Amino acid sequence: MMSERNGDHNVAENGETHRNPTEVKMCQIVLPCHSNHCGELSAGQLLKWMDSTACLSAERHAGCSCVTASVDDIHFEHTIGVGNVVTIIAKVNRAFTSSMEVGISVTCEDLYTDRHWRVCQAFATFVARRTEAGKVQLKQLSPHTQMEQMEYSLAAERRRMRLIHAEIITDLLSSSTAQLGECQEYQDAVPAERTRVESVELVLPPHANHQVSTFGGQIMAWMENVATISASRLCNAHPTLRSIDMFHFRGPSHIGDRLVLKSIVNNAFKHSCVSSCCSMEVGVCAEAYQGGEPQRHINSAFMTFEVLDGDRKPCTLPRIRPEPVDGKRRYQEAIARKKIRLDRKYIISCKQTEVPLSVPWDPSNQMYLSYNNVSALKLMDTRNNWVLTSEKNKVRLYTLEENQTLCFKVEMYVSVSAEQTFHLLSDLRRRKEWDRHYEECEVITQADEDDTIYRIATPSVSKGGKGQDFILLASRRKPCDVRDPYLIALRSVTLPTHPPTEDYNRGEVLCAGFTIWEESSTVTKVTYYNQATPGVLPYISTDIVGLSSSFYSAFSACSDFLEANKDSLSTASQQPISATDMLSLQNEQ
């Protein structure tokens, strides 16, 4: 093993080469002892290496012992053969109170062909262990490069998703039972009981970390082992692990504990393009006990496997016959998790240019649409190569042409508190008080305290032409701390209840919104962003080329609107704390 301090050789904004002090790099050559039956690196072994690298990064930042709290979903893009070199890079993206997010990237290298490829990316949460002096207060990170700033900003949004991960499944199961489908009986189905595996491991000193607790990576490797056996019993073949849903460590285990690992196939799935089952979900849990004490729940995970043929294509799998009651519940939950995986892959993982401008909205994909909406705005906010196009009375217009897309931003300062500015701008119904392009605005759905869907109508840009209307998801976010802005993110969604009409051309917005930074208690920087689409370009093209100053007029009107209402009673201040905010307070590490 080689573990080394290897700086992030990125260029900081001041032009100097930046070395990230939390980065840890591990290089491993895959030996036969690390491989499975196919001569490929065991996924369990890879998880051990990833966890140890991430832990070293977390401890380098914290200056004390750290434990794994959770690992986000992992999708394995490629397998790794014996003789290949695996490179794992981990670095802290953001520290909160006593927890921190560590980003992990895994790449592979063929030494004989000099070919490199990406294997997977993961985000792990580590918690600094309490010291003799009490609870640890982590020092905060200061991002130096554009990439670090982006990951720092997105870490807060990913943390938000982790805190309500369980709620998403619960809500989907309670509201979409009919959608998920009933459990059907098939004559050729394999009884789920046949795939049940139970194994016990005695935690010995070699399995412990430097804190004398069971190494988290070792637990994950044991879980992957029993899950693979379950999958093999369904297919009577050697399965390949494709993805893992979030690992969440609920408690520690120690040397001398007996670790009981249980797994079973929950469901077998069809791919969208075929009628037969091509993948399966295996549920696995780990429980610990010592002596005659009751078993403690340590960890749970859900792993998706495929069986690949000689051309690396998925083979047909048998159907599963779930056990009564609990088996049918797991069968339904597996369908819900699959839907969430597809939503996440479709909405979050794809490149922006490959995602339709308007994504269908339904309550089950709300969290991922909201995440994508806020993340897209944060990504635009972290870019540092904007070009100043014009400036008039302290209202600045910037443009950015990149990857055949045109983005623009408008920046100004107002003598209004950031919180009040946020409350005034986040209600889009009031935007028509200062923006002449907002002719009509109505609330369609108040999804929760932070997400609202509006219908907005705008006038025609040409005489006698039709106006446009937009169905927009508005996601608002308060800062996690003083280094974050207030955010109001906008993107188009589609609703079956609001199809396009003959009276209006349906416009679409891929990414737009406001970032609101507190400069002082009375001065706020307001920045408006828009990733220009065909529906938006007619309204802004003359401003960008310098033939018009309508943007100056609109944002001067916005400034006047904010100034006139800076002392008005905030409607948001009268609202109860949101469930998400309450959960964040309860789970703050």
PDB file of C-alpha atoms in Angstrom, residues 245-458:
ATOM      1  CA  ASP A 245     -27.526   2.281  -1.764  1.00  0.00           C
ATOM      2  CA  MET A 246     -26.392   4.372   1.178  1.00  0.00           C
ATOM      3  CA  PHE A 247     -24.495   2.667   4.025  1.00  0.00           C
ATOM      4  CA  HIS A 248     -25.547   4.155   7.360  1.00  0.00           C
ATOM      5  CA  PHE A 249     -23.628   3.121  10.474  1.00  0.00           C
ATOM      6  CA  ARG A 250     -26.009   3.138  13.436  1.00  0.00           C
ATOM      7  CA  GLY A 251     -23.496   2.162  16.102  1.00  0.00           C
ATOM      8  CA  PRO A 252     -19.963   0.840  16.647  1.00  0.00           C
ATOM      9  CA  SER A 253     -18.769  -2.705  17.220  1.00  0.00           C
ATOM     10  CA  HIS A 254     -15.576  -3.760  18.954  1.00  0.00           C
ATOM     11  CA  ILE A 255     -12.986  -6.515  19.279  1.00  0.00           C
ATOM     12  CA  GLY A 256     -14.665  -9.573  20.769  1.00  0.00           C
ATOM     13  CA  ASP A 257     -18.075  -8.803  19.238  1.00  0.00           C
ATOM     14  CA  ARG A 258     -19.820 -11.412  17.129  1.00  0.00           C
ATOM     15  CA  LEU A 259     -21.042  -9.785  13.961  1.00  0.00           C
ATOM     16  CA  VAL A 260     -24.119 -11.482  12.464  1.00  0.00           C
ATOM     17  CA  LEU A 261     -24.604 -10.740   8.757  1.00  0.00           C
ATOM     18  CA  LYS A 262     -27.922 -11.517   7.072  1.00  0.00           C
ATOM     19  CA  SER A 263     -28.928 -11.104   3.436  1.00  0.00           C
ATOM     20  CA  ILE A 264     -31.790 -12.017   1.093  1.00  0.00           C
ATOM     21  CA  VAL A 265     -32.833 -11.131  -2.461  1.00  0.00           C
ATOM     22  CA  ASN A 266     -35.701  -8.645  -2.208  1.00  0.00           C
ATOM     23  CA  ASN A 267     -36.688  -8.373  -5.868  1.00  0.00           C
ATOM     24  CA  ALA A 268     -35.557  -8.989  -9.445  1.00  0.00           C
ATOM     25  CA  PHE A 269     -36.120  -6.197 -11.973  1.00  0.00           C
ATOM     26  CA  LYS A 270     -36.750  -5.746 -15.664  1.00  0.00           C
ATOM     27  CA  HIS A 271     -34.806  -3.194 -17.645  1.00  0.00           C
ATOM     28  CA  SER A 272     -36.914  -0.701 -19.565  1.00  0.00           C
ATOM     29  CA  CYS A 273     -35.959  -2.189 -22.945  1.00  0.00           C
ATOM     30  CA  VAL A 274     -36.526  -5.880 -22.105  1.00  0.00           C
ATOM     31  CA  SER A 275     -39.339  -8.000 -20.693  1.00  0.00           C
ATOM     32  CA  SER A 276     -37.200 -10.335 -18.590  1.00  0.00           C
ATOM     33  CA  CYS A 277     -35.482  -9.634 -15.256  1.00  0.00           C
ATOM     34  CA  CYS A 278     -31.906  -8.422 -15.637  1.00  0.00           C
ATOM     35  CA  SER A 279     -30.921  -7.120 -12.192  1.00  0.00           C
ATOM     36  CA  MET A 280     -31.705  -7.902  -8.574  1.00  0.00           C
ATOM     37  CA  GLU A 281     -31.665  -6.078  -5.242  1.00  0.00           C
ATOM     38  CA  VAL A 282     -30.166  -7.801  -2.215  1.00  0.00           C
ATOM     39  CA  GLY A 283     -30.867  -6.473   1.260  1.00  0.00           C
ATOM     40  CA  VAL A 284     -28.151  -7.025   3.853  1.00  0.00           C
ATOM     41  CA  CYS A 285     -27.818  -6.055   7.508  1.00  0.00           C
ATOM     42  CA  ALA A 286     -25.159  -6.390  10.196  1.00  0.00           C
ATOM     43  CA  GLU A 287     -25.901  -6.904  13.893  1.00  0.00           C
ATOM     44  CA  ALA A 288     -23.432  -7.243  16.775  1.00  0.00           C
ATOM     45  CA  TYR A 289     -23.588  -8.930  20.165  1.00  0.00           C
ATOM     46  CA  GLN A 290     -21.300 -10.093  22.959  1.00  0.00           C
ATOM     47  CA  GLY A 291     -22.115 -12.900  25.362  1.00  0.00           C
ATOM     48  CA  GLY A 292     -25.823 -13.093  26.143  1.00  0.00           C
ATOM     49  CA  GLU A 293     -26.637  -9.452  25.352  1.00  0.00           C
ATOM     50  CA  PRO A 294     -29.271  -8.607  22.696  1.00  0.00           C
ATOM     51  CA  GLN A 295     -28.106  -7.952  19.147  1.00  0.00           C
ATOM     52  CA  ARG A 296     -27.359  -4.337  18.173  1.00  0.00           C
ATOM     53  CA  HIS A 297     -28.152  -3.062  14.668  1.00  0.00           C
ATOM     54  CA  ILE A 298     -24.852  -1.883  13.158  1.00  0.00           C
ATOM     55  CA  ASN A 299     -25.547  -1.308   9.473  1.00  0.00           C
ATOM     56  CA  SER A 300     -27.937  -1.951   6.577  1.00  0.00           C
ATOM     57  CA  ALA A 301     -27.489  -1.639   2.831  1.00  0.00           C
ATOM     58  CA  PHE A 302     -29.133  -2.565  -0.450  1.00  0.00           C
ATOM     59  CA  MET A 303     -26.968  -3.838  -3.286  1.00  0.00           C
ATOM     60  CA  THR A 304     -27.900  -4.222  -6.956  1.00  0.00           C
ATOM     61  CA  PHE A 305     -26.331  -7.100  -8.894  1.00  0.00           C
ATOM     62  CA  GLU A 306     -26.284  -8.219 -12.528  1.00  0.00           C
ATOM     63  CA  VAL A 307     -25.005 -11.362 -14.238  1.00  0.00           C
ATOM     64  CA  LEU A 308     -22.971 -10.500 -17.342  1.00  0.00           C
ATOM     65  CA  ASP A 309     -22.383 -12.669 -20.401  1.00  0.00           C
ATOM     66  CA  GLY A 310     -19.175 -12.879 -22.442  1.00  0.00           C
ATOM     67  CA  ASP A 311     -20.014  -9.549 -24.135  1.00  0.00           C
ATOM     68  CA  ARG A 312     -20.576  -7.858 -20.752  1.00  0.00           C
ATOM     69  CA  LYS A 313     -24.334  -7.687 -21.392  1.00  0.00           C
ATOM     70  CA  PRO A 314     -26.854  -8.452 -18.594  1.00  0.00           C
ATOM     71  CA  CYS A 315     -28.261 -12.002 -18.621  1.00  0.00           C
ATOM     72  CA  THR A 316     -31.848 -12.991 -17.853  1.00  0.00           C
ATOM     73  CA  LEU A 317     -32.537 -13.696 -14.159  1.00  0.00           C
ATOM     74  CA  PRO A 318     -35.279 -15.805 -12.533  1.00  0.00           C
ATOM     75  CA  ARG A 319     -38.184 -14.026 -10.894  1.00  0.00           C
ATOM     76  CA  ILE A 320     -38.427 -13.973  -7.123  1.00  0.00           C
ATOM     77  CA  ARG A 321     -41.340 -15.212  -4.986  1.00  0.00           C
ATOM     78  CA  PRO A 322     -41.256 -13.149  -1.789  1.00  0.00           C
ATOM     79  CA  GLU A 323     -42.151 -14.529   1.612  1.00  0.00           C
ATOM     80  CA  PRO A 324     -45.524 -13.483   3.067  1.00  0.00           C
ATOM     81  CA  VAL A 325     -45.815 -10.233   5.027  1.00  0.00           C
ATOM     82  CA  ASP A 326     -42.188  -9.075   5.548  1.00  0.00           C
ATOM     83  CA  GLY A 327     -41.085 -10.474   2.184  1.00  0.00           C
ATOM     84  CA  LYS A 328     -43.830  -8.629   0.335  1.00  0.00           C
ATOM     85  CA  ARG A 329     -42.959  -5.450   2.229  1.00  0.00           C
ATOM     86  CA  ARG A 330     -39.305  -5.781   1.151  1.00  0.00           C
ATOM     87  CA  TYR A 331     -40.475  -6.524  -2.408  1.00  0.00           C
ATOM     88  CA  GLN A 332     -42.438  -3.239  -2.513  1.00  0.00           C
ATOM     89  CA  GLU A 333     -39.652  -1.265  -0.855  1.00  0.00           C
ATOM     90  CA  ALA A 334     -37.198  -2.573  -3.459  1.00  0.00           C
ATOM     91  CA  ILE A 335     -39.431  -1.205  -6.235  1.00  0.00           C
ATOM     92  CA  ALA A 336     -39.554   2.158  -4.447  1.00  0.00           C
ATOM     93  CA  ARG A 337     -35.757   2.241  -4.149  1.00  0.00           C
ATOM     94  CA  LYS A 338     -35.401   1.346  -7.821  1.00  0.00           C
ATOM     95  CA  LYS A 339     -37.689   4.233  -8.767  1.00  0.00           C
ATOM     96  CA  ILE A 340     -35.615   6.585  -6.637  1.00  0.00           C
ATOM     97  CA  ARG A 341     -32.395   5.302  -8.233  1.00  0.00           C
ATOM     98  CA  LEU A 342     -33.820   5.943 -11.701  1.00  0.00           C
ATOM     99  CA  ASP A 343     -35.058   9.411 -10.708  1.00  0.00           C
ATOM    100  CA  ARG A 344     -31.656  10.255  -9.285  1.00  0.00           C
ATOM    101  CA  LYS A 345     -29.775   8.880 -12.295  1.00  0.00           C
ATOM    102  CA  TYR A 346     -32.070  10.677 -14.740  1.00  0.00           C
ATOM    103  CA  ILE A 347     -32.269  13.998 -12.935  1.00  0.00           C
ATOM    104  CA  ILE A 348     -28.898  14.314 -11.205  1.00  0.00           C
ATOM    105  CA  SER A 349     -26.274  12.106 -12.831  1.00  0.00           C
ATOM    106  CA  CYS A 350     -26.810  12.985 -16.505  1.00  0.00           C
ATOM    107  CA  LYS A 351     -24.995  15.865 -18.117  1.00  0.00           C
ATOM    108  CA  GLN A 352     -27.068  19.012 -18.296  1.00  0.00           C
ATOM    109  CA  THR A 353     -27.066  18.946 -22.099  1.00  0.00           C
ATOM    110  CA  GLU A 354     -28.547  15.435 -22.082  1.00  0.00           C
ATOM    111  CA  VAL A 355     -31.406  16.239 -19.712  1.00  0.00           C
ATOM    112  CA  PRO A 356     -34.661  17.611 -21.179  1.00  0.00           C
ATOM    113  CA  LEU A 357     -35.269  21.182 -20.107  1.00  0.00           C
ATOM    114  CA  SER A 358     -38.560  20.282 -18.425  1.00  0.00           C
ATOM    115  CA  VAL A 359     -38.491  17.192 -16.219  1.00  0.00           C
ATOM    116  CA  PRO A 360     -41.820  15.600 -15.154  1.00  0.00           C
ATOM    117  CA  TRP A 361     -42.780  16.483 -11.613  1.00  0.00           C
ATOM    118  CA  ASP A 362     -44.300  14.148  -9.073  1.00  0.00           C
ATOM    119  CA  PRO A 363     -43.925  14.084  -5.273  1.00  0.00           C
ATOM    120  CA  SER A 364     -41.662  11.026  -5.335  1.00  0.00           C
ATOM    121  CA  ASN A 365     -38.926  12.800  -7.319  1.00  0.00           C
ATOM    122  CA  GLN A 366     -39.298  16.156  -5.564  1.00  0.00           C
ATOM    123  CA  MET A 367     -36.103  15.856  -3.529  1.00  0.00           C
ATOM    124  CA  TYR A 368     -33.958  15.021  -6.564  1.00  0.00           C
ATOM    125  CA  LEU A 369     -35.479  17.746  -8.739  1.00  0.00           C
ATOM    126  CA  SER A 370     -34.950  20.204  -5.918  1.00  0.00           C
ATOM    127  CA  TYR A 371     -31.350  19.021  -5.465  1.00  0.00           C
ATOM    128  CA  ASN A 372     -30.678  19.364  -9.200  1.00  0.00           C
ATOM    129  CA  ASN A 373     -32.313  22.784  -9.249  1.00  0.00           C
ATOM    130  CA  VAL A 374     -30.216  24.170  -6.388  1.00  0.00           C
ATOM    131  CA  SER A 375     -27.018  22.415  -7.505  1.00  0.00           C
ATOM    132  CA  ALA A 376     -27.234  23.836 -11.032  1.00  0.00           C
ATOM    133  CA  LEU A 377     -27.486  27.363  -9.604  1.00  0.00           C
ATOM    134  CA  LYS A 378     -24.593  26.728  -7.217  1.00  0.00           C
ATOM    135  CA  LEU A 379     -22.455  25.448 -10.086  1.00  0.00           C
ATOM    136  CA  MET A 380     -23.124  28.625 -12.055  1.00  0.00           C
ATOM    137  CA  ASP A 381     -22.301  30.723  -9.001  1.00  0.00           C
ATOM    138  CA  THR A 382     -18.885  29.066  -8.580  1.00  0.00           C
ATOM    139  CA  ARG A 383     -17.705  29.809 -12.142  1.00  0.00           C
ATOM    140  CA  ASN A 384     -15.051  32.486 -12.242  1.00  0.00           C
ATOM    141  CA  ASN A 385     -14.632  33.210 -15.956  1.00  0.00           C
ATOM    142  CA  TRP A 386     -17.544  35.620 -16.419  1.00  0.00           C
ATOM    143  CA  VAL A 387     -17.019  38.522 -18.851  1.00  0.00           C
ATOM    144  CA  LEU A 388     -18.348  41.964 -17.928  1.00  0.00           C
ATOM    145  CA  THR A 389     -20.560  43.096 -20.841  1.00  0.00           C
ATOM    146  CA  SER A 390     -21.960  46.372 -19.538  1.00  0.00           C
ATOM    147  CA  GLU A 391     -22.356  48.449 -16.402  1.00  0.00           C
ATOM    148  CA  LYS A 392     -24.771  51.231 -15.666  1.00  0.00           C
ATOM    149  CA  ASN A 393     -25.290  52.900 -12.299  1.00  0.00           C
ATOM    150  CA  LYS A 394     -23.720  49.973 -10.430  1.00  0.00           C
ATOM    151  CA  VAL A 395     -25.864  47.313 -12.165  1.00  0.00           C
ATOM    152  CA  ARG A 396     -23.481  44.968 -13.966  1.00  0.00           C
ATOM    153  CA  LEU A 397     -24.294  42.493 -16.742  1.00  0.00           C
ATOM    154  CA  TYR A 398     -21.911  39.537 -17.280  1.00  0.00           C
ATOM    155  CA  THR A 399     -21.935  36.767 -19.877  1.00  0.00           C
ATOM    156  CA  LEU A 400     -20.305  33.354 -20.135  1.00  0.00           C
ATOM    157  CA  GLU A 401     -20.161  31.260 -23.321  1.00  0.00           C
ATOM    158  CA  GLU A 402     -19.234  27.671 -22.596  1.00  0.00           C
ATOM    159  CA  ASN A 403     -19.985  24.295 -24.236  1.00  0.00           C
ATOM    160  CA  GLN A 404     -22.244  25.958 -26.799  1.00  0.00           C
ATOM    161  CA  THR A 405     -24.421  27.512 -24.106  1.00  0.00           C
ATOM    162  CA  LEU A 406     -24.799  31.143 -23.118  1.00  0.00           C
ATOM    163  CA  CYS A 407     -25.156  32.113 -19.469  1.00  0.00           C
ATOM    164  CA  PHE A 408     -25.586  35.586 -18.078  1.00  0.00           C
ATOM    165  CA  LYS A 409     -25.725  37.182 -14.666  1.00  0.00           C
ATOM    166  CA  VAL A 410     -26.797  40.563 -13.352  1.00  0.00           C
ATOM    167  CA  GLU A 411     -25.160  41.882 -10.179  1.00  0.00           C
ATOM    168  CA  MET A 412     -26.090  44.780  -7.901  1.00  0.00           C
ATOM    169  CA  TYR A 413     -25.889  45.925  -4.274  1.00  0.00           C
ATOM    170  CA  VAL A 414     -28.870  47.035  -2.188  1.00  0.00           C
ATOM    171  CA  SER A 415     -29.147  48.671   1.221  1.00  0.00           C
ATOM    172  CA  VAL A 416     -31.485  45.983   2.545  1.00  0.00           C
ATOM    173  CA  SER A 417     -30.688  43.067   4.857  1.00  0.00           C
ATOM    174  CA  ALA A 418     -29.946  39.762   3.142  1.00  0.00           C
ATOM    175  CA  GLU A 419     -32.714  37.940   4.993  1.00  0.00           C
ATOM    176  CA  GLN A 420     -35.344  40.511   4.010  1.00  0.00           C
ATOM    177  CA  THR A 421     -34.093  40.512   0.402  1.00  0.00           C
ATOM    178  CA  PHE A 422     -34.446  36.721   0.373  1.00  0.00           C
ATOM    179  CA  HIS A 423     -38.013  36.829   1.692  1.00  0.00           C
ATOM    180  CA  LEU A 424     -39.073  39.516  -0.796  1.00  0.00           C
ATOM    181  CA  LEU A 425     -37.563  37.833  -3.866  1.00  0.00           C
ATOM    182  CA  SER A 426     -38.512  34.247  -3.011  1.00  0.00           C
ATOM    183  CA  ASP A 427     -42.240  34.919  -3.472  1.00  0.00           C
ATOM    184  CA  LEU A 428     -42.444  35.054  -7.275  1.00  0.00           C
ATOM    185  CA  ARG A 429     -45.961  36.489  -7.111  1.00  0.00           C
ATOM    186  CA  ARG A 430     -44.377  39.803  -6.118  1.00  0.00           C
ATOM    187  CA  ARG A 431     -41.899  39.832  -8.988  1.00  0.00           C
ATOM    188  CA  LYS A 432     -44.380  41.485 -11.341  1.00  0.00           C
ATOM    189  CA  GLU A 433     -44.130  44.555  -9.056  1.00  0.00           C
ATOM    190  CA  TRP A 434     -40.704  45.228 -10.565  1.00  0.00           C
ATOM    191  CA  ASP A 435     -40.240  42.922 -13.590  1.00  0.00           C
ATOM    192  CA  ARG A 436     -42.332  43.841 -16.627  1.00  0.00           C
ATOM    193  CA  HIS A 437     -41.724  40.362 -18.080  1.00  0.00           C
ATOM    194  CA  TYR A 438     -43.847  38.845 -15.303  1.00  0.00           C
ATOM    195  CA  GLU A 439     -47.368  39.518 -16.563  1.00  0.00           C
ATOM    196  CA  GLU A 440     -49.098  36.820 -14.501  1.00  0.00           C
ATOM    197  CA  CYS A 441     -47.885  34.584 -11.679  1.00  0.00           C
ATOM    198  CA  GLU A 442     -49.875  31.983  -9.758  1.00  0.00           C
ATOM    199  CA  VAL A 443     -48.966  29.253  -7.282  1.00  0.00           C
ATOM    200  CA  ILE A 444     -49.838  25.814  -8.643  1.00  0.00           C
ATOM    201  CA  THR A 445     -48.430  23.663  -5.837  1.00  0.00           C
ATOM    202  CA  GLN A 446     -46.865  24.490  -2.489  1.00  0.00           C
ATOM    203  CA  ALA A 447     -44.837  21.265  -2.232  1.00  0.00           C
ATOM    204  CA  ASP A 448     -43.314  22.235   1.126  1.00  0.00           C
ATOM    205  CA  GLU A 449     -41.802  25.235   2.880  1.00  0.00           C
ATOM    206  CA  ASP A 450     -38.850  25.281   0.477  1.00  0.00           C
ATOM    207  CA  ASP A 451     -40.293  24.193  -2.900  1.00  0.00           C
ATOM    208  CA  THR A 452     -43.106  25.877  -4.829  1.00  0.00           C
ATOM    209  CA  ILE A 453     -44.365  25.374  -8.390  1.00  0.00           C
ATOM    210  CA  TYR A 454     -45.568  28.505 -10.215  1.00  0.00           C
ATOM    211  CA  ARG A 455     -47.122  29.264 -13.568  1.00  0.00           C
ATOM    212  CA  ILE A 456     -45.706  32.475 -15.025  1.00  0.00           C
ATOM    213  CA  ALA A 457     -47.008  34.244 -18.130  1.00  0.00           C
ATOM    214  CA  THR A 458     -44.875  36.737 -20.072  1.00  0.00           C
TER     215      THR A 458
END
